[in-house]
Tab-separated table of C-alpha atoms in Angstrom:
chain	number	residue	atom	x	y	z
A	471	MET	CA	0.392	-0.244	-0.158
A	472	THR	CA	1.440	3.620	-0.532
A	473	ASP	CA	1.341	6.301	2.113
A	474	HIS	CA	-0.798	9.344	0.693
A	475	ARG	CA	0.425	11.137	3.518
A	476	ALA	CA	3.484	12.421	2.710
A	477	ALA	CA	2.226	14.003	-0.182
A	478	ALA	CA	-0.915	15.885	1.483
A	479	GLN	CA	1.430	17.946	4.014
A	480	PRO	CA	1.493	22.012	3.322
A	481	ALA	CA	4.271	22.952	2.282
A	482	PRO	CA	6.192	24.741	6.233
A	483	PHE	CA	3.975	28.561	6.133
A	484	ASP	CA	6.763	30.880	6.095
A	485	LEU	CA	6.087	33.881	8.527
A	486	ALA	CA	8.545	36.338	7.245
A	487	ALA	CA	8.059	35.900	3.319
A	488	ALA	CA	4.122	36.927	4.259
A	489	ILE	CA	5.164	39.808	6.409
A	490	ALA	CA	7.221	40.843	3.711
A	491	GLU	CA	4.407	39.972	1.007
A	492	GLY	CA	2.222	42.195	2.830
A	493	ASP	CA	3.785	45.611	3.340
A	494	THR	CA	5.036	45.112	-0.188
A	495	LEU	CA	1.627	45.140	-1.013
A	496	ARG	CA	0.584	47.547	1.881
A	497	LEU	CA	2.776	50.358	0.300
A	498	ALA	CA	1.787	49.267	-3.622
A	499	VAL	CA	-1.814	49.890	-1.959
A	500	ARG	CA	-0.901	53.038	-0.348
A	501	THR	CA	1.527	54.194	-3.266
A	502	ALA	CA	-2.090	53.969	-5.797
A	503	LEU	CA	-4.659	55.615	-3.433
A	504	THR	CA	-2.176	58.792	-2.895
A	505	GLY	CA	-3.906	61.119	-5.473
A	506	ARG	CA	-7.381	59.649	-4.114
A	507	ARG	CA	-6.926	60.851	-0.412
A	508	ILE	CA	-8.750	64.830	1.250
A	509	THR	CA	-8.720	66.251	4.209
A	510	LEU	CA	-12.642	66.073	4.994
A	511	PRO	CA	-14.155	68.567	7.660
A	512	LEU	CA	-14.993	67.547	10.892
A	513	ARG	CA	-18.608	66.860	10.325
A	514	TYR	CA	-18.069	64.125	8.240
A	515	TRP	CA	-15.912	62.212	10.658
A	516	LEU	CA	-16.908	58.920	11.228
A	517	GLN	CA	-20.306	58.198	13.495
A	518	SER	CA	-18.776	55.641	15.923
A	519	ALA	CA	-23.006	56.148	17.618
A	520	HIS	CA	-26.124	56.129	16.872
A	521	LEU	CA	-30.052	56.283	17.902
A	522	THR	CA	-31.115	53.681	18.585
A	523	ALA	CA	-34.628	54.322	20.788
A	524	PRO	CA	-37.717	53.139	18.285
A	525	ALA	CA	-38.754	55.146	16.438
A	526	THR	CA	-42.924	53.839	17.728
A	527	ASP	CA	-42.226	55.813	20.738
A	528	ALA	CA	-42.783	58.656	19.746
A	529	ALA	CA	-41.809	60.290	23.563
A	530	MET	CA	-38.148	58.081	23.369
A	531	ALA	CA	-37.766	58.780	19.668
A	532	ARG	CA	-38.320	62.588	20.269
A	533	LYS	CA	-36.488	62.898	23.302
A	534	ALA	CA	-33.719	60.667	21.493
A	535	VAL	CA	-33.794	63.603	19.144
A	536	GLU	CA	-33.936	66.547	20.989
A	537	GLY	CA	-31.066	65.308	23.361
A	538	GLY	CA	-29.117	63.316	21.133
A	539	THR	CA	-25.781	65.131	20.994
A	540	ALA	CA	-25.735	65.970	24.991
A	541	SER	CA	-23.113	64.313	25.609
A	542	VAL	CA	-20.864	65.919	23.063
A	543	ALA	CA	-20.037	68.460	25.942
A	544	ARG	CA	-18.739	65.873	27.838
A	545	MET	CA	-16.616	64.203	24.789
A	546	LEU	CA	-15.263	67.332	24.298
A	547	GLU	CA	-14.042	67.893	27.917
A	548	ARG	CA	-11.897	64.195	27.873
A	549	LEU	CA	-10.438	64.881	24.878
A	550	GLY	CA	-9.156	68.732	26.064
A	551	LEU	CA	-11.643	71.211	23.789
A	552	THR	CA	-13.880	73.594	23.977
A	553	GLY	CA	-17.373	74.409	21.967
A	554	ASP	CA	-15.202	77.329	20.316
A	555	ASP	CA	-12.633	74.624	19.061
A	556	LEU	CA	-15.330	73.154	17.927
A	557	ALA	CA	-17.127	76.147	16.601
A	558	ASP	CA	-13.635	76.997	14.640
A	559	ARG	CA	-13.237	73.981	13.334
A	560	LEU	CA	-16.312	74.019	11.879
A	561	GLU	CA	-16.063	77.559	10.725
A	562	ILE	CA	-19.308	78.033	12.207
A	563	SER	CA	-20.681	80.961	15.314
A	564	ARG	CA	-19.372	80.009	18.678
A	565	ASP	CA	-22.550	81.797	20.557
A	566	LEU	CA	-24.753	78.789	18.577
A	567	VAL	CA	-22.249	75.002	19.576
A	568	GLY	CA	-22.155	77.445	22.945
A	569	ALA	CA	-25.676	77.671	23.116
A	570	ARG	CA	-26.362	73.464	21.801
A	571	LEU	CA	-23.692	72.781	24.218
A	572	ALA	CA	-25.316	73.827	26.999
């Protein structure tokens, strides 16, 4: 009988070669995308939270929409930013931002 187990075994994995190939591909993609980079205004940055209030409960939906930005002031404070910093970055009135954060 012939032992087929030896033929079915994969070749040893070369981690260093795989890392080098991944780095080469990553750099090629980065180079290819260089002309497509853009600096977006803050308002287009990643939204990492969303409203989850059920739309069928009108009172809860209203509270979520009206108070949906209540945590922004705390987030800014944790980052060492102020409402004025946010207003300047968004190029809008400091009074408007201050009123919304109050």
